[in-house]
Amino acid sequence: MKPIQVGILGIGTVGSGVFNVLQRNQEEIKRRAGRGIEVTMVSRRNVAEAQALVGDRAQVVADARAIIANPDIDIVVELIGGYTLAKELVLEAIAAGKHVVTANKALLAVHGTEIFAAAHAKGVMVAFEAAVAGGIPIIKALREGLTANSIQWVAGIINGTTNFILSEMRDKGLDFAVVLKEAQRLGYAEADPTFDIEGVDAAHKLTLMSAIAFGIPVQFDKAYVEGITQLGSQDIKYAEQLGYRIKLLGITKRTPQGVELRVHPSLVPAKRLIANVEGAMNAVVVQGDAVGTTLYYGKGAGSEPTASAVIADLVDITRLHTADPTNRVPHLAFQPDALSDLQVLPMGDVITSYYLRLRVADQAGVLATVTGLLAAADISIDAVLQREADEIGGEGATQTDVIILTHDCTESRMNAALAQMQALPTVLAPITRIRKEELA
Amino acid sequence: MKPIQVGILGIGTVGSGVFNVLQRNQEEIKRRAGRGIEVTMVSRRNVAEAQALVGDRAQVVADARAIIANPDIDIVVELIGGYTLAKELVLEAIAAGKHVVTANKALLAVHGTEIFAAAHAKGVMVAFEAAVAGGIPIIKALREGLTANSIQWVAGIINGTTNFILSEMRDKGLDFAVVLKEAQRLGYAEADPTFDIEGVDAAHKLTLMSAIAFGIPVQFDKAYVEGITQLGSQDIKYAEQLGYRIKLLGITKRTPQGVELRVHPSLVPAKRLIANVEGAMNAVVVQGDAVGTTLYYGKGAGSEPTASAVIADLVDITRLHTADPTNRVPHLAFQPDALSDLQVLPMGDVITSYYLRLRVADQAGVLATVTGLLAAADISIDAVLQREADEIGGEGATQTDVIILTHDCTESRMNAALAQMQALPTVLAPITRIRKEELA
């Protein structure tokens, strides 16, 4: 049987990983898939750069549409990224009857509904294991491995750049800006790191996991997104003293009121496995009603880890492309006519616990006033850590830090209490508020 | 479309989990599978006990063969366990054209070749996610999620009973026999715990993972199996001081000479995620050439975690039972005509590093003699920990412990060196030898 023919749109770091791993492991992959899988065409605006990656082992074209137009190509791998051209090309490939594999989380999180509908209508597959957590087969775990479960929540470290930065801030006691520069120097952060450090990349991935966990449409616009740029190294230290690590988590949770969909820095108990995921590694925790807690860990980015996920999709498609669409796993795990209309909760309605750090005047009664305000708002306190004034400002200091861990309350109630505390004349600086997740 | 009809052979703890989860989550599972899945028949020798589990919601029979004979049953779930009756029934179900789901690792590790050949000839599926690591979808990860990779090694904590015992020994400084009794009292160990504590259960599971990782037949008879019954709490303490934890690992590794297939206690660096898997939890680390290190963690046993895996298989079969067999994932991940003849290495040829504890006479020159023997055998030393005599026997003590960590050597070379060291008059007790795995 002749090999399945693959075309890569936008060959670069990931694309050359796909190309090289398919060549290196071709015999083993064929023994698994029952059929060879070959990249026969690749595209890149700069043809010479593409040629440098693949030599004469594949046809190189400048125009991605030449790949889509080639009737011999069975599967198109979209690695261009972004929303505009990538969307056009994916829709054109689907219209041409090609199966599509993509690593483009931004595209699917924003335009997934339109793309999956087009693919469903045409009877082709759109596979996206590489879009979330790189080489970790988390899409497959959620979509196929845990189908017995009513999934309760998913929480993940799904952005390696920010986890690297947070790990370095903790290890070395350095500030965000310093570590970001180091991360850029090492290639862990891009020249423009906005999408990573502001949490947008994590929110794209979380949106996809939320959809397949709960059977709801992708709705990135409803996600609450907060990055790590405001995080101070002193909060990492205080959290440590209280038995917690700070991680940028993507969290999606099913509640009777709706689905939580939020990315923000979170305190996590230090003894949890996920709290010990360091450097650029990713990990996702899934809580199901039957299975309990499961965790998936691995590299979330990089040429060959991402290629591993792309090729797993190619093998799946190789097996299933001749099958009836009903034999295939639905794109979003649930049958397209069986999606739920569970609403995404506004952030104000989300219930969680909190870490608060208040820079206060070092005088009698301040703590009583602050805790009185929380009590009046019906927010109960789990722990208080009050620093000696001299730990902060030396002899004769007049300011100190008060750290408060609260029990659960709604975000809107906390916001109201924060506004009241902030207005106190003895509260001398903007209050730091970091959410806390027990993940139990 | 009428629901897929499932019959459970041997309903008990896991079977009632399958029954209950399918009922509780039936709407959600149907939204995923595109079709309802119903347990309509169950068998158990004691019909009254089965009736107590399912009431009148399924037909209860004493004779499992009545389920196989029922033409309305699409899928048979075998939960009887053991090698004899279970094997007969699985083969009869296959011959009757039923798809089979089983949690029976012992059966597949020993008779898998015959069973998979029969299923292949008949064109039915035999699914066994529940046979390894309970609810963790590790079979799916290895068989489908990591198909791009040449898998280098797999190492897992795949027996919850022994991990619970080792965790308790470390936490509480107690001896094996004491903790085993506690584990039996709590239900973490069976009345006859032999299969668990001697490593046989782990070796069954490892045999299955090895086959699907490397594309070789199941060959449990070639596995090296060593349990935890000889493990002393002092070794757990010494390992801790050297920065290691002791875990019962199942390890299978591809080497140019052949495949390693071994279960034994292992020192693992304390900073590795898997070293921090505590209690009855399971975790499997997979090293692939493209993806790097990935880890999968969750509950390895119990009614509903195991049911989660059984039902995931039921959903897969529901999707694929009308497909051509070429559209399905091969039983052992590789096409049946493409299995490799890579041989399982005899334990003597396995290369690893070692922890040695020698009870020696507390006199000058002993350490020099011992390390001289290792040097003569070309075994290099990584670290030595020598206890003060008074730490062991108090004032005037004449014995002490010497702990040696070695670098890599073959097991046979280590065995020869151990025999020489053991023969020294200054070595006063049987030498403790525990293998060490860096898992890097």
Short mmCIF file of C-alpha atoms in Angstrom, two decimals, chain A:
data_model
loop_
_atom_site.label_atom_id
_atom_site.label_comp_id
_atom_site.label_asym_id
_atom_site.label_seq_id
_atom_site.Cartn_x
_atom_site.Cartn_y
_atom_site.Cartn_z
CA MET A 1 0.00 0.00 0.00
CA LYS A 2 1.45 3.39 -0.90
CA PRO A 3 2.34 5.63 2.02
CA ILE A 4 -0.03 8.28 3.37
CA GLN A 5 1.17 11.58 1.93
CA VAL A 6 1.51 14.57 4.22
CA GLY A 7 2.06 18.23 3.38
CA ILE A 8 3.38 20.67 5.97
CA LEU A 9 2.20 24.28 5.74
CA GLY A 10 4.79 26.55 7.31
CA ILE A 11 7.77 24.33 8.01
CA GLY A 12 10.00 25.67 10.79
CA THR A 13 11.05 24.38 14.20
CA VAL A 14 8.08 22.08 14.74
CA GLY A 15 7.71 21.15 11.07
CA SER A 16 11.32 20.05 10.77
CA GLY A 17 10.81 18.03 13.94
CA VAL A 18 7.86 16.29 12.29
CA PHE A 19 9.89 15.71 9.15
CA ASN A 20 12.93 14.36 10.98
CA VAL A 21 11.09 12.11 13.45
CA LEU A 22 8.96 10.62 10.65
CA GLN A 23 12.16 9.81 8.76
CA ARG A 24 14.12 8.55 11.76
CA ASN A 25 11.34 6.32 13.10
CA GLN A 26 9.69 5.48 9.79
CA GLU A 27 10.01 1.71 10.15
CA GLU A 28 8.64 1.67 13.68
CA ILE A 29 5.80 4.05 12.80
CA LYS A 30 4.87 1.92 9.82
CA ARG A 31 4.81 -1.18 12.02
CA ARG A 32 2.31 0.63 14.22
CA ALA A 33 0.18 2.36 11.60
CA GLY A 34 0.17 -0.52 9.13
CA ARG A 35 1.16 1.91 6.43
CA GLY A 36 4.01 4.32 5.74
CA ILE A 37 3.58 8.03 6.45
CA GLU A 38 5.65 10.44 4.36
CA VAL A 39 6.01 14.18 4.20
CA THR A 40 6.15 14.79 0.46
CA MET A 41 5.56 18.57 0.31
CA VAL A 42 6.41 21.46 2.59
CA SER A 43 5.79 25.17 2.27
CA ARG A 44 7.52 28.27 3.57
CA ARG A 45 7.59 31.78 2.20
CA ASN A 46 11.37 31.63 2.07
CA VAL A 47 11.92 28.54 -0.06
CA ALA A 48 15.68 28.44 0.56
CA GLU A 49 15.13 28.20 4.33
CA ALA A 50 12.73 25.31 3.83
CA GLN A 51 15.15 23.64 1.45
CA ALA A 52 17.83 23.87 4.13
CA LEU A 53 15.54 21.91 6.46
CA VAL A 54 14.41 19.10 4.14
CA GLY A 55 17.00 19.03 1.34
CA ASP A 56 15.68 17.18 -1.67
CA ARG A 57 13.66 14.71 0.40
CA ALA A 58 10.42 16.67 -0.09
CA GLN A 59 9.05 19.14 -2.59
CA VAL A 60 9.38 22.70 -1.33
CA VAL A 61 6.90 25.39 -2.33
CA ALA A 62 6.49 29.03 -1.35
CA ASP A 63 2.70 28.91 -1.68
CA ALA A 64 0.93 26.77 0.90
CA ARG A 65 -2.06 26.56 -1.43
CA ALA A 66 -0.01 24.45 -3.83
CA ILE A 67 -0.03 21.74 -1.15
CA ILE A 68 -3.77 21.95 -0.62
CA ALA A 69 -4.30 21.80 -4.39
CA ASN A 70 -2.23 18.62 -4.76
CA PRO A 71 -4.65 15.67 -5.06
CA ASP A 72 -1.96 13.24 -3.80
CA ILE A 73 -1.76 14.91 -0.40
CA ASP A 74 -3.94 13.06 2.15
CA ILE A 75 -3.23 15.10 5.27
CA VAL A 76 -2.30 18.76 5.70
CA VAL A 77 -0.31 19.79 8.77
CA GLU A 78 -0.85 23.47 9.59
CA LEU A 79 2.09 24.99 11.47
CA ILE A 80 1.84 28.58 10.31
CA GLY A 81 0.27 29.88 13.50
CA GLY A 82 -1.89 32.95 14.01
CA TYR A 83 -5.53 33.53 13.20
CA THR A 84 -5.79 34.86 9.68
CA LEU A 85 -3.88 33.00 7.00
CA ALA A 86 -3.91 29.81 9.08
CA LYS A 87 -7.70 29.95 9.28
CA GLU A 88 -8.12 30.47 5.55
CA LEU A 89 -5.77 27.62 4.75
CA VAL A 90 -7.32 25.20 7.23
CA LEU A 91 -10.80 25.92 5.86
CA GLU A 92 -9.53 25.56 2.28
CA ALA A 93 -7.85 22.25 3.14
CA ILE A 94 -11.08 20.98 4.69
CA ALA A 95 -13.05 22.13 1.64
CA ALA A 96 -10.55 20.22 -0.51
CA GLY A 97 -11.34 17.07 1.50
CA LYS A 98 -7.99 16.93 3.29
CA HIS A 99 -7.65 15.82 6.87
CA VAL A 100 -5.94 18.48 8.98
CA VAL A 101 -3.49 18.30 11.86
CA THR A 102 -2.69 21.54 13.63
CA ALA A 103 -0.69 22.76 16.61
CA ASN A 104 -2.47 26.12 16.47
CA LYS A 105 -4.20 26.56 19.83
CA ALA A 106 -4.98 30.24 19.18
CA LEU A 107 -6.81 29.41 15.97
CA LEU A 108 -8.90 26.61 17.49
CA ALA A 109 -9.66 28.40 20.76
CA VAL A 110 -11.07 31.35 18.82
CA HIS A 111 -12.41 29.84 15.58
CA GLY A 112 -12.80 26.19 16.58
CA THR A 113 -16.58 26.13 16.30
CA GLU A 114 -16.49 27.22 12.66
CA ILE A 115 -13.57 24.94 11.79
CA PHE A 116 -14.98 21.81 13.45
CA ALA A 117 -18.39 22.41 11.84
CA ALA A 118 -16.76 22.64 8.41
CA ALA A 119 -14.77 19.46 9.04
CA HIS A 120 -17.85 17.62 10.28
CA ALA A 121 -19.84 18.64 7.22
CA LYS A 122 -17.04 17.49 4.93
CA GLY A 123 -16.39 14.26 6.86
CA VAL A 124 -12.71 14.99 7.51
CA MET A 125 -10.72 14.99 10.72
CA VAL A 126 -9.10 17.97 12.39
CA ALA A 127 -6.66 16.72 15.01
CA PHE A 128 -4.90 18.95 17.51
CA GLU A 129 -3.00 16.94 20.14
CA ALA A 130 -0.01 19.24 19.62
CA ALA A 131 -2.06 22.33 20.45
CA VAL A 132 -2.11 21.58 24.19
CA ALA A 133 0.86 20.66 26.38
CA GLY A 134 3.17 19.68 23.51
CA GLY A 135 4.09 16.01 23.60
CA ILE A 136 1.85 15.04 26.51
CA PRO A 137 -1.10 13.07 25.08
CA ILE A 138 -3.56 15.03 27.20
CA ILE A 139 -6.15 15.57 24.45
CA LYS A 140 -6.28 11.82 23.92
CA ALA A 141 -6.51 11.20 27.67
CA LEU A 142 -9.41 13.62 28.08
CA ARG A 143 -11.18 12.69 24.88
CA GLU A 144 -10.73 8.91 24.95
CA GLY A 145 -8.98 7.73 28.09
CA LEU A 146 -11.44 9.23 30.57
CA THR A 147 -14.73 8.83 28.68
CA ALA A 148 -16.30 7.00 31.63
CA ASN A 149 -16.08 10.06 33.81
CA SER A 150 -18.07 13.07 34.58
CA ILE A 151 -15.01 15.31 34.67
CA GLN A 152 -15.08 17.67 37.62
CA TRP A 153 -12.11 19.89 36.95
CA VAL A 154 -8.90 20.22 35.00
CA ALA A 155 -5.95 22.27 36.25
CA GLY A 156 -2.71 22.57 34.38
CA ILE A 157 0.69 24.13 34.07
CA ILE A 158 0.33 24.55 30.33
CA ASN A 159 2.83 27.26 29.52
CA GLY A 160 6.48 26.34 29.84
CA THR A 161 7.82 29.89 29.59
CA THR A 162 5.96 31.12 32.64
CA ASN A 163 6.71 27.96 34.63
CA PHE A 164 10.39 28.41 33.85
CA ILE A 165 10.24 32.02 35.02
CA LEU A 166 8.39 31.13 38.24
CA SER A 167 10.81 28.28 38.97
CA GLU A 168 13.78 30.61 38.54
CA MET A 169 12.19 33.35 40.64
CA ARG A 170 11.73 30.85 43.46
CA ASP A 171 15.10 29.12 43.14
CA LYS A 172 17.16 32.26 42.90
CA GLY A 173 14.96 34.81 44.68
CA LEU A 174 15.08 37.03 41.61
CA ASP A 175 12.47 39.44 40.32
CA PHE A 176 10.25 38.83 37.33
CA ALA A 177 11.94 41.30 34.99
CA VAL A 178 15.41 39.88 35.64
CA VAL A 179 14.31 36.29 35.06
CA LEU A 180 12.35 37.18 31.94
CA LYS A 181 15.55 38.55 30.35
CA GLU A 182 17.40 35.37 31.31
CA ALA A 183 14.58 33.26 29.82
CA GLN A 184 14.77 35.24 26.59
CA ARG A 185 18.53 34.75 26.46
CA LEU A 186 18.09 30.98 26.92
CA GLY A 187 15.35 30.74 24.32
CA TYR A 188 12.63 29.86 26.86
CA ALA A 189 10.84 33.14 26.16
CA GLU A 190 10.25 34.86 22.85
CA ALA A 191 11.41 38.35 21.95
CA ASP A 192 7.80 39.45 22.38
CA PRO A 193 6.71 37.30 25.32
CA THR A 194 3.29 38.94 25.80
CA PHE A 195 1.13 35.89 24.91
CA ASP A 196 3.04 33.73 27.37
CA ILE A 197 3.54 36.03 30.34
CA GLU A 198 0.06 37.53 30.14
CA GLY A 199 -1.53 34.07 30.24
CA VAL A 200 -3.11 34.23 26.79
CA ASP A 201 -1.34 31.13 25.47
CA ALA A 202 -2.39 29.15 28.55
CA ALA A 203 -5.97 30.40 28.12
CA HIS A 204 -6.05 29.20 24.51
CA LYS A 205 -5.01 25.72 25.63
CA LEU A 206 -7.35 25.75 28.60
CA THR A 207 -10.27 26.70 26.35
CA LEU A 208 -9.67 23.57 24.27
CA MET A 209 -9.38 21.31 27.32
CA SER A 210 -12.52 22.82 28.82
CA ALA A 211 -14.51 22.11 25.67
CA ILE A 212 -13.51 18.46 25.48
CA ALA A 213 -13.78 17.90 29.23
CA PHE A 214 -17.32 19.24 29.54
CA GLY A 215 -18.75 18.96 26.06
CA ILE A 216 -19.20 22.69 25.52
CA PRO A 217 -18.22 24.83 22.51
CA VAL A 218 -14.82 26.58 22.54
CA GLN A 219 -15.32 30.08 23.91
CA PHE A 220 -12.02 31.79 24.51
CA ASP A 221 -13.71 35.16 24.78
CA LYS A 222 -15.30 34.07 28.07
CA ALA A 223 -12.00 33.09 29.71
CA TYR A 224 -10.61 35.10 32.62
CA VAL A 225 -6.92 35.70 31.93
CA GLU A 226 -4.29 37.07 34.30
CA GLY A 227 -0.55 36.65 33.77
CA ILE A 228 2.50 36.65 36.01
CA THR A 229 3.92 40.10 35.29
CA GLN A 230 2.71 41.56 38.59
CA LEU A 231 4.08 38.73 40.71
CA GLY A 232 6.68 39.73 43.29
CA SER A 233 9.44 37.46 44.53
CA GLN A 234 8.45 38.28 48.14
CA ASP A 235 5.05 36.62 47.54
CA ILE A 236 6.78 33.49 46.30
CA LYS A 237 8.81 33.52 49.54
CA TYR A 238 5.83 34.09 51.81
CA ALA A 239 3.86 31.37 50.01
CA GLU A 240 6.76 28.99 50.58
CA GLN A 241 6.72 29.76 54.30
CA LEU A 242 3.04 28.89 54.37
CA GLY A 243 3.61 25.58 52.56
CA TYR A 244 2.64 26.64 49.04
CA ARG A 245 4.20 27.18 45.62
CA ILE A 246 2.96 29.75 43.13
CA LYS A 247 2.20 28.39 39.66
CA LEU A 248 0.43 29.88 36.66
CA LEU A 249 -2.52 27.52 36.40
CA GLY A 250 -5.20 27.13 33.80
CA ILE A 251 -8.27 25.94 35.69
CA THR A 252 -11.61 24.82 34.34
CA LYS A 253 -14.20 23.46 36.70
CA ARG A 254 -17.79 22.29 36.42
CA THR A 255 -20.09 23.80 39.03
CA PRO A 256 -23.89 23.66 39.30
CA GLN A 257 -23.92 27.33 38.24
CA GLY A 258 -21.69 26.93 35.18
CA VAL A 259 -18.16 26.31 34.02
CA GLU A 260 -15.17 28.13 35.47
CA LEU A 261 -12.57 29.04 32.83
CA ARG A 262 -9.64 30.97 34.26
CA VAL A 263 -5.90 31.44 34.01
CA HIS A 264 -4.05 33.16 36.83
CA PRO A 265 -1.18 32.66 39.29
CA SER A 266 -2.28 30.28 42.04
CA LEU A 267 -0.93 29.09 45.34
CA VAL A 268 -0.78 25.27 45.31
CA PRO A 269 0.13 23.13 48.35
CA ALA A 270 3.84 22.29 48.04
CA LYS A 271 3.18 18.61 48.62
CA ARG A 272 1.03 18.24 45.49
CA LEU A 273 2.88 16.59 42.62
CA ILE A 274 1.99 19.47 40.29
CA ALA A 275 3.59 21.97 42.66
CA ASN A 276 6.88 20.17 42.01
CA VAL A 277 6.78 20.53 38.23
CA GLU A 278 9.79 22.73 37.55
CA GLY A 279 11.39 24.59 34.68
CA ALA A 280 9.75 24.55 31.27
CA MET A 281 7.86 21.29 31.94
CA ASN A 282 4.08 21.06 31.71
CA ALA A 283 1.59 19.02 33.73
CA VAL A 284 -2.16 18.66 33.73
CA VAL A 285 -4.28 17.31 36.59
CA VAL A 286 -7.70 15.91 35.72
CA GLN A 287 -10.30 15.11 38.36
CA GLY A 288 -12.98 12.64 37.25
CA ASP A 289 -15.83 11.29 39.34
CA ALA A 290 -14.87 7.66 38.72
CA VAL A 291 -11.10 7.75 38.24
CA GLY A 292 -10.31 10.35 40.91
CA THR A 293 -7.17 12.39 40.36
CA THR A 294 -4.89 11.69 37.41
CA LEU A 295 -1.85 13.69 36.29
CA TYR A 296 -0.03 13.93 32.95
CA TYR A 297 3.48 15.37 32.77
CA GLY A 298 6.01 16.10 30.04
CA LYS A 299 7.55 18.68 27.76
CA GLY A 300 5.05 21.28 26.65
CA ALA A 301 7.02 22.70 23.77
CA GLY A 302 10.03 22.18 21.54
CA SER A 303 10.58 20.76 18.11
CA GLU A 304 10.44 16.99 18.70
CA PRO A 305 8.06 16.90 21.71
CA THR A 306 5.52 18.84 19.64
CA ALA A 307 6.31 16.67 16.60
CA SER A 308 5.53 13.63 18.76
CA ALA A 309 1.97 14.89 19.19
CA VAL A 310 1.59 15.86 15.52
CA ILE A 311 2.71 12.42 14.38
CA ALA A 312 0.43 10.64 16.87
CA ASP A 313 -2.41 12.50 15.13
CA LEU A 314 -1.05 11.46 11.73
CA VAL A 315 -1.07 7.81 12.83
CA ASP A 316 -4.63 8.10 14.17
CA ILE A 317 -5.77 9.62 10.88
CA THR A 318 -3.89 6.99 8.87
CA ARG A 319 -5.86 4.33 10.73
CA LEU A 320 -9.23 6.06 10.55
CA HIS A 321 -9.32 7.94 7.25
CA THR A 322 -11.05 5.05 5.47
CA ALA A 323 -13.51 4.52 8.34
CA ASP A 324 -17.02 5.82 8.53
CA PRO A 325 -17.03 9.15 10.44
CA THR A 326 -19.13 7.48 13.16
CA ASN A 327 -16.14 5.25 13.87
CA ARG A 328 -14.01 8.27 14.70
CA VAL A 329 -13.68 10.18 17.95
CA PRO A 330 -15.65 13.44 17.75
CA HIS A 331 -13.45 16.56 17.46
CA LEU A 332 -14.53 17.93 20.81
CA ALA A 333 -14.94 14.49 22.47
CA PHE A 334 -18.73 14.77 22.45
CA GLN A 335 -20.94 14.26 19.40
CA PRO A 336 -21.40 17.62 17.66
CA ASP A 337 -25.18 17.47 18.14
CA ALA A 338 -24.74 16.71 21.84
CA LEU A 339 -22.79 19.71 23.08
CA SER A 340 -24.04 21.20 26.31
CA ASP A 341 -25.15 24.80 26.80
CA LEU A 342 -23.51 25.00 30.23
CA GLN A 343 -22.50 28.64 30.52
CA VAL A 344 -19.06 29.94 31.39
CA LEU A 345 -19.28 31.67 34.78
CA PRO A 346 -18.30 35.33 35.05
CA MET A 347 -15.18 35.66 37.21
CA GLY A 348 -17.18 37.42 39.93
CA ASP A 349 -19.15 34.21 40.55
CA VAL A 350 -16.09 31.97 40.84
CA ILE A 351 -15.51 30.56 44.31
CA THR A 352 -11.95 30.10 45.49
CA SER A 353 -9.68 30.89 48.42
CA TYR A 354 -7.12 33.67 48.54
CA TYR A 355 -3.66 34.79 49.57
CA LEU A 356 -3.60 38.49 50.46
CA ARG A 357 -0.55 40.57 51.23
CA LEU A 358 -1.08 43.98 52.78
CA ARG A 359 1.65 46.52 53.35
CA VAL A 360 0.41 48.19 56.54
CA ALA A 361 1.48 50.75 59.10
CA ASP A 362 3.16 48.97 62.00
CA GLN A 363 0.77 50.11 64.71
CA ALA A 364 -1.67 48.56 67.12
CA GLY A 365 -5.11 47.56 65.86
CA VAL A 366 -4.34 47.30 62.14
CA LEU A 367 -4.72 43.54 61.99
CA ALA A 368 -7.93 43.75 64.02
CA THR A 369 -9.39 46.27 61.58
CA VAL A 370 -8.45 44.23 58.51
CA THR A 371 -9.71 40.94 59.89
CA GLY A 372 -12.84 42.73 61.10
CA LEU A 373 -13.60 43.83 57.56
CA LEU A 374 -13.16 40.28 56.28
CA ALA A 375 -15.41 38.94 59.04
CA ALA A 376 -18.06 41.51 58.18
CA ALA A 377 -17.91 40.32 54.57
CA ASP A 378 -18.37 36.75 55.83
CA ILE A 379 -14.93 35.72 54.56
CA SER A 380 -13.25 33.40 57.04
CA ILE A 381 -9.53 33.31 57.62
CA ASP A 382 -7.41 30.20 57.32
CA ALA A 383 -4.02 31.57 58.41
CA VAL A 384 -2.27 34.86 59.14
CA LEU A 385 1.44 35.55 58.82
CA GLN A 386 2.53 38.85 60.31
CA ARG A 387 6.08 39.96 59.69
CA GLU A 388 8.10 41.75 62.36
CA ALA A 389 8.56 45.34 61.29
CA ASP A 390 12.31 45.03 61.55
CA GLU A 391 12.28 42.14 59.06
CA ILE A 392 11.08 44.56 56.44
CA GLY A 393 12.47 47.97 57.15
CA GLY A 394 15.17 47.48 59.79
CA GLU A 395 15.31 49.24 63.18
CA GLY A 396 12.61 51.84 63.68
CA ALA A 397 10.64 50.66 60.66
CA THR A 398 7.09 51.87 60.53
CA GLN A 399 5.72 49.45 57.93
CA THR A 400 5.20 45.73 57.81
CA ASP A 401 3.59 42.99 55.72
CA VAL A 402 0.50 41.11 56.79
CA ILE A 403 -0.25 37.93 54.84
CA ILE A 404 -3.70 36.39 55.10
CA LEU A 405 -4.92 33.09 53.70
CA THR A 406 -8.70 32.96 53.43
CA HIS A 407 -11.21 30.17 53.06
CA ASP A 408 -13.48 29.99 50.01
CA CYS A 409 -15.64 32.90 48.94
CA THR A 410 -16.87 34.34 45.66
CA GLU A 411 -14.55 36.61 43.72
CA SER A 412 -17.08 39.44 43.81
CA ARG A 413 -17.32 39.29 47.59
CA MET A 414 -13.54 39.33 47.82
CA ASN A 415 -13.37 42.27 45.42
CA ALA A 416 -15.74 44.27 47.64
CA ALA A 417 -13.76 43.42 50.77
CA LEU A 418 -10.49 44.30 49.01
CA ALA A 419 -11.86 47.72 48.07
CA GLN A 420 -12.75 48.37 51.71
CA MET A 421 -9.36 47.23 52.98
CA GLN A 422 -7.57 49.24 50.33
CA ALA A 423 -9.37 52.38 51.51
CA LEU A 424 -8.02 52.05 55.05
CA PRO A 425 -5.47 54.78 55.86
CA THR A 426 -3.25 52.16 57.52
CA VAL A 427 -3.00 50.14 54.28
CA LEU A 428 -0.06 51.80 52.59
CA ALA A 429 0.25 50.13 49.19
CA PRO A 430 -1.88 48.25 46.67
CA ILE A 431 -2.96 44.94 48.17
CA THR A 432 -1.58 41.81 46.49
CA ARG A 433 -4.23 39.17 45.90
CA ILE A 434 -3.34 35.71 44.60
CA ARG A 435 -5.87 32.93 44.32
CA LYS A 436 -5.24 29.65 46.10
CA GLU A 437 -6.21 26.17 44.91
CA GLU A 438 -6.00 23.09 47.11
CA LEU A 439 -6.46 20.73 44.09
CA ALA A 440 -7.61 18.03 46.51
#
